[in-house]
């Protein structure tokens, strides 16, 4: 038997049905909106907009790591981010144009105004879009490390293909006549990198790099930071500078040097090229910029200092930079190699501008 509803009761049922339908529709629309937001957030263009905003604010967080993860790069993080800073310097408003796409990678070209700055890649890593900006550098570095060492450059192990010489005398010892007794090195060549590489040597850790000013090679070894050793190097440098300035004897210099070295043979012929006889002089701003050891009894250092002299009529300051190679002979450190590069000195100025 059919049940008849009272009019009031029918109205209540209709209202309830409408409410359920309306409420269910609201829930469904809300779910669609949430799904769309998730979909939009997962789009590479959305991720790119976030990255573009960061780049315009010089925020490079994560880009190096993502690039290395996807492509592998031979540059250090410091050099990579320095290049990013150079590229995006002053680019407050960025725009993009899509260059290519595949299932798991989109490439966009970034512009500041009409100037194209770089190509940036958005790649899928699981459910996440990540940013990569692979950059190929133009610099080539030749690196010398203790022979037989396992070496990485910017976190990547160096291979035999990159090794151009093996177990040969270190080039910073080429001023010594006996090349058989000097420490041996392996020499690697790295191409396409951005800036000076960060070197890790097994058994040493992070290497201290000293560029050989005579041939441009990077000498990588154990960092020397003993204050007494560094002060000794400064004292030796000042003594070597004093002889051509007529402030010390050749005998005092020979006591701290390997006199068989070719640089020393030339040094003994020096005349006073710096200054006339003077009564006032002073050394200031002495500093060892970098010092690295290729073995327990050898090291290479860059040393700078300023030298002032006054002869009563003229006064002048020289801003000096030395490269010094030292060897330990029976417990005594001696200078086995020298190079002069005043550009090492941060105080370097045009001599004509020195105060008179």
XYZ file of C-alpha atoms in Angstrom:
356
model
C 0.000 0.000 0.000
C 1.323 3.381 -0.931
C 2.125 5.743 1.895
C 0.889 9.256 1.420
C 2.916 12.079 2.811
C 1.419 15.098 4.398
C 2.136 18.303 2.534
C 4.333 19.641 5.321
C 6.251 16.412 5.490
C 6.730 16.384 1.685
C 8.156 19.871 1.833
C 10.641 18.768 4.454
C 11.732 15.822 2.310
C 12.158 18.029 -0.757
C 14.235 20.492 1.265
C 16.388 17.700 2.673
C 16.941 16.253 -0.788
C 17.920 19.643 -2.145
C 20.242 20.220 0.784
C 21.939 16.881 0.253
C 22.277 17.537 -3.455
C 23.589 21.050 -2.908
C 25.968 19.963 -0.137
C 27.256 17.039 -2.167
C 27.853 19.334 -5.116
C 29.774 21.741 -2.936
C 31.975 18.944 -1.682
C 32.548 17.739 -5.229
C 33.440 21.214 -6.513
C 35.768 21.710 -3.544
C 37.495 18.425 -4.347
C 37.905 19.480 -7.980
C 39.418 22.783 -6.876
C 41.824 21.015 -4.531
C 42.753 18.552 -7.246
C 43.350 21.433 -9.660
C 45.543 23.233 -7.168
C 47.621 20.083 -6.729
C 47.775 19.663 -10.506
C 48.769 23.299 -11.003
C 51.407 23.074 -8.272
C 52.857 20.050 -10.039
C 53.235 21.886 -13.338
C 56.782 22.887 -14.366
C 55.625 26.438 -15.184
C 54.456 26.925 -11.600
C 57.738 25.652 -10.212
C 59.567 27.884 -12.694
C 57.748 30.996 -11.480
C 58.921 30.315 -7.936
C 62.501 29.883 -9.152
C 62.390 33.047 -11.271
C 61.314 35.029 -8.250
C 64.211 33.580 -6.225
C 66.715 34.297 -9.001
C 65.621 37.931 -9.158
C 66.370 38.098 -5.426
C 69.773 36.379 -5.830
C 68.478 33.316 -3.968
C 70.218 30.310 -5.571
C 69.350 27.706 -2.953
C 69.078 24.182 -4.311
C 69.969 24.972 -7.934
C 73.541 23.673 -7.724
C 72.453 20.481 -5.938
C 69.618 19.817 -8.403
C 71.884 20.451 -11.391
C 74.559 18.146 -10.033
C 71.971 15.449 -9.285
C 70.559 15.476 -12.806
C 73.566 16.235 -15.012
C 76.717 16.037 -12.943
C 78.874 19.155 -13.099
C 82.587 19.706 -12.737
C 82.444 23.159 -11.167
C 82.460 23.945 -7.466
C 79.335 25.267 -5.766
C 81.097 28.534 -4.982
C 82.128 29.064 -8.621
C 78.691 27.968 -9.875
C 76.805 30.396 -7.636
C 79.291 33.172 -8.387
C 78.479 32.718 -12.080
C 74.732 32.754 -11.322
C 75.204 36.008 -9.409
C 77.032 37.466 -12.412
C 74.338 36.344 -14.882
C 71.363 37.563 -12.871
C 72.913 40.694 -11.392
C 70.376 43.486 -11.681
C 67.763 41.275 -13.356
C 64.857 42.279 -11.131
C 62.105 41.302 -13.587
C 62.488 37.994 -15.384
C 60.317 36.432 -18.053
C 60.529 33.037 -19.706
C 59.874 31.432 -23.076
C 59.566 27.695 -23.532
C 62.277 26.200 -25.746
C 61.494 22.486 -25.633
C 59.689 19.808 -23.673
C 59.600 16.068 -23.117
C 57.776 13.811 -20.695
C 60.113 14.586 -17.829
C 61.925 17.802 -18.800
C 61.063 21.301 -19.955
C 63.597 23.863 -21.114
C 62.858 27.582 -20.731
C 64.911 30.579 -21.814
C 65.067 33.350 -19.233
C 65.048 36.991 -20.300
C 65.576 40.315 -18.614
C 63.926 42.786 -20.941
C 65.018 41.673 -24.405
C 68.300 40.138 -23.209
C 68.479 36.321 -23.003
C 70.325 35.393 -19.811
C 70.301 31.594 -19.547
C 68.458 28.377 -20.343
C 66.913 26.741 -17.321
C 65.669 23.177 -17.162
C 62.749 21.882 -15.110
C 62.976 18.134 -14.663
C 60.668 15.697 -12.926
C 62.013 13.879 -9.893
C 59.224 11.577 -8.731
C 56.240 13.858 -8.209
C 58.333 16.993 -7.928
C 59.679 19.424 -10.512
C 63.248 20.497 -9.827
C 65.368 23.265 -11.267
C 68.665 22.712 -13.085
C 70.871 25.257 -14.770
C 73.793 23.398 -16.347
C 76.567 25.785 -17.320
C 79.658 24.893 -19.283
C 82.683 26.865 -18.189
C 85.496 27.976 -20.453
C 88.451 27.616 -18.095
C 91.088 24.884 -18.084
C 93.152 24.067 -14.999
C 96.293 21.969 -14.721
C 96.561 20.462 -11.265
C 99.523 18.832 -9.523
C 98.891 16.476 -6.594
C 101.178 14.094 -4.654
C 101.894 11.068 -6.854
C 99.593 8.099 -6.369
C 96.840 10.109 -4.673
C 93.149 9.411 -5.151
C 91.741 12.815 -6.085
C 88.350 14.423 -6.584
C 87.659 17.827 -8.118
C 84.422 19.508 -7.040
C 83.219 16.160 -5.698
C 83.909 14.179 -8.886
C 86.725 11.578 -8.889
C 89.425 12.379 -11.419
C 90.027 9.659 -13.990
C 93.026 8.381 -15.885
C 91.655 10.170 -18.947
C 92.190 13.481 -17.154
C 95.688 12.556 -15.944
C 98.256 13.906 -18.397
C 101.424 12.969 -16.480
C 102.177 10.489 -13.735
C 104.918 10.292 -11.104
C 106.948 13.206 -12.420
C 108.936 15.874 -10.515
C 106.767 18.712 -9.215
C 107.196 21.783 -11.395
C 107.763 24.090 -8.404
C 111.092 22.294 -7.907
C 112.375 22.929 -11.427
C 114.938 25.439 -10.130
C 116.833 22.590 -8.447
C 119.489 20.739 -10.467
C 118.752 17.332 -8.921
C 115.275 16.433 -10.160
C 115.545 12.829 -8.999
C 115.321 13.760 -5.325
C 112.326 16.119 -5.455
C 108.749 15.013 -4.627
C 106.859 13.373 -7.459
C 103.402 14.415 -8.575
C 100.560 13.337 -10.824
C 99.311 16.061 -13.166
C 95.661 16.372 -14.213
C 93.946 18.691 -16.661
C 90.347 19.842 -16.120
C 88.493 21.630 -18.898
C 85.164 23.417 -19.067
C 84.990 24.409 -15.402
C 83.798 27.585 -13.729
C 86.509 28.969 -11.490
C 89.236 27.327 -9.449
C 88.306 23.721 -8.552
C 87.934 22.424 -5.015
C 90.331 19.501 -4.649
C 89.981 16.603 -2.211
C 92.950 14.273 -1.725
C 92.581 10.918 0.001
C 94.426 10.983 3.313
C 94.609 14.792 3.290
C 91.040 15.992 2.856
C 90.333 19.380 1.326
C 93.503 20.586 -0.355
C 95.022 24.034 -0.165
C 95.546 25.288 -3.702
C 98.531 27.479 -4.565
C 98.873 28.614 -8.162
C 102.411 28.286 -9.467
C 103.002 31.798 -10.793
C 105.732 30.513 -13.118
C 103.524 28.199 -15.187
C 99.925 28.623 -13.960
C 99.594 25.092 -12.527
C 97.511 24.592 -9.386
C 99.648 22.962 -6.684
C 97.276 21.052 -4.381
C 98.406 19.557 -1.101
C 97.997 19.692 2.671
C 97.269 23.132 4.079
C 100.111 24.544 6.180
C 98.820 26.792 8.959
C 101.353 26.369 11.768
C 101.960 29.960 13.013
C 105.658 29.298 13.632
C 106.173 27.938 10.113
C 104.286 30.861 8.582
C 106.335 33.379 10.572
C 109.533 31.652 9.470
C 108.437 32.015 5.833
C 107.772 35.739 6.358
C 111.178 36.192 7.992
C 112.884 34.398 5.110
C 111.020 36.578 2.570
C 112.082 39.786 4.297
C 115.696 38.645 4.471
C 115.725 37.834 0.745
C 114.313 41.300 0.035
C 116.943 43.017 2.177
C 119.997 41.970 0.137
C 119.223 43.899 -3.076
C 118.135 46.795 -0.839
C 121.631 46.799 0.723
C 120.334 45.909 4.182
C 121.915 42.498 4.710
C 124.812 40.380 3.481
C 124.768 37.632 0.889
C 126.068 35.262 3.571
C 122.954 35.847 5.696
C 120.757 34.953 2.723
C 122.785 31.895 1.707
C 122.284 30.473 5.223
C 118.542 30.072 4.562
C 118.748 28.949 0.927
C 119.582 25.901 -1.147
C 122.500 27.560 -2.922
C 122.435 24.990 -5.740
C 119.115 26.373 -7.006
C 119.226 28.281 -10.296
C 117.265 31.215 -8.839
C 119.943 31.653 -6.162
C 122.708 31.659 -8.755
C 120.977 34.564 -10.503
C 120.198 36.271 -7.200
C 123.880 36.559 -6.267
C 124.466 38.782 -9.294
C 121.826 41.332 -8.269
C 122.813 44.939 -7.877
C 120.849 47.534 -5.958
C 117.912 47.964 -8.320
C 115.575 49.211 -5.625
C 117.020 52.241 -3.930
C 120.161 54.190 -3.121
C 121.861 53.893 0.249
C 119.329 54.782 2.934
C 119.050 55.022 6.687
C 115.305 54.469 7.163
C 113.347 51.359 6.123
C 110.356 49.401 7.344
C 108.477 46.204 6.459
C 104.694 46.198 6.999
C 101.595 44.159 6.081
C 103.508 40.875 6.017
C 101.252 37.907 5.313
C 101.359 34.355 3.982
C 98.367 34.229 1.666
C 98.451 30.476 1.055
C 100.816 27.648 1.869
C 100.538 24.025 0.770
C 102.703 20.956 1.399
C 103.319 18.327 -1.266
C 105.172 16.162 1.269
C 106.321 16.297 4.894
C 109.510 18.104 3.890
C 108.335 20.413 1.075
C 105.952 23.330 0.807
C 105.017 26.204 -1.480
C 103.812 29.591 -0.223
C 102.631 32.938 -1.500
C 103.949 35.778 0.678
C 103.245 39.512 0.494
C 104.629 42.542 2.313
C 105.177 46.255 1.865
C 108.661 47.787 2.055
C 109.262 51.466 2.820
C 112.615 53.237 2.462
C 113.805 56.827 2.914
C 117.242 58.152 1.971
C 116.655 61.630 3.346
C 115.635 63.100 0.015
C 113.222 60.561 -1.433
C 110.920 58.111 0.282
C 109.054 55.303 -1.404
C 107.006 52.135 -0.746
C 107.257 48.896 -2.739
C 104.374 46.399 -2.663
C 105.949 42.969 -3.033
C 104.667 39.451 -3.712
C 106.823 36.317 -3.578
C 106.297 32.670 -4.365
C 108.612 30.576 -2.202
C 109.330 26.855 -2.474
C 110.893 25.391 0.659
C 112.536 22.044 1.471
C 113.553 20.596 4.792
C 117.200 19.484 4.829
C 118.048 17.487 7.964
C 115.606 19.467 10.108
C 116.347 22.889 8.604
C 113.994 24.592 6.163
C 115.655 26.267 3.178
C 114.376 28.211 0.195
C 114.645 26.029 -2.915
C 112.709 28.140 -5.391
C 111.588 31.740 -5.845
C 109.257 33.702 -8.078
C 108.242 37.347 -7.967
C 104.699 38.468 -8.724
C 103.760 41.779 -7.145
C 100.187 41.300 -8.371
C 99.775 38.872 -5.472
C 99.915 41.866 -3.143
C 96.474 43.397 -2.522
C 98.213 46.740 -1.900
C 99.778 46.797 -5.369
C 99.626 50.240 -6.988
C 101.299 51.936 -9.915
C 104.830 52.869 -8.690
C 104.371 56.302 -10.250
C 101.544 56.959 -7.797
C 103.627 56.149 -4.729
C 104.102 59.133 -2.423
C 107.363 60.967 -2.831
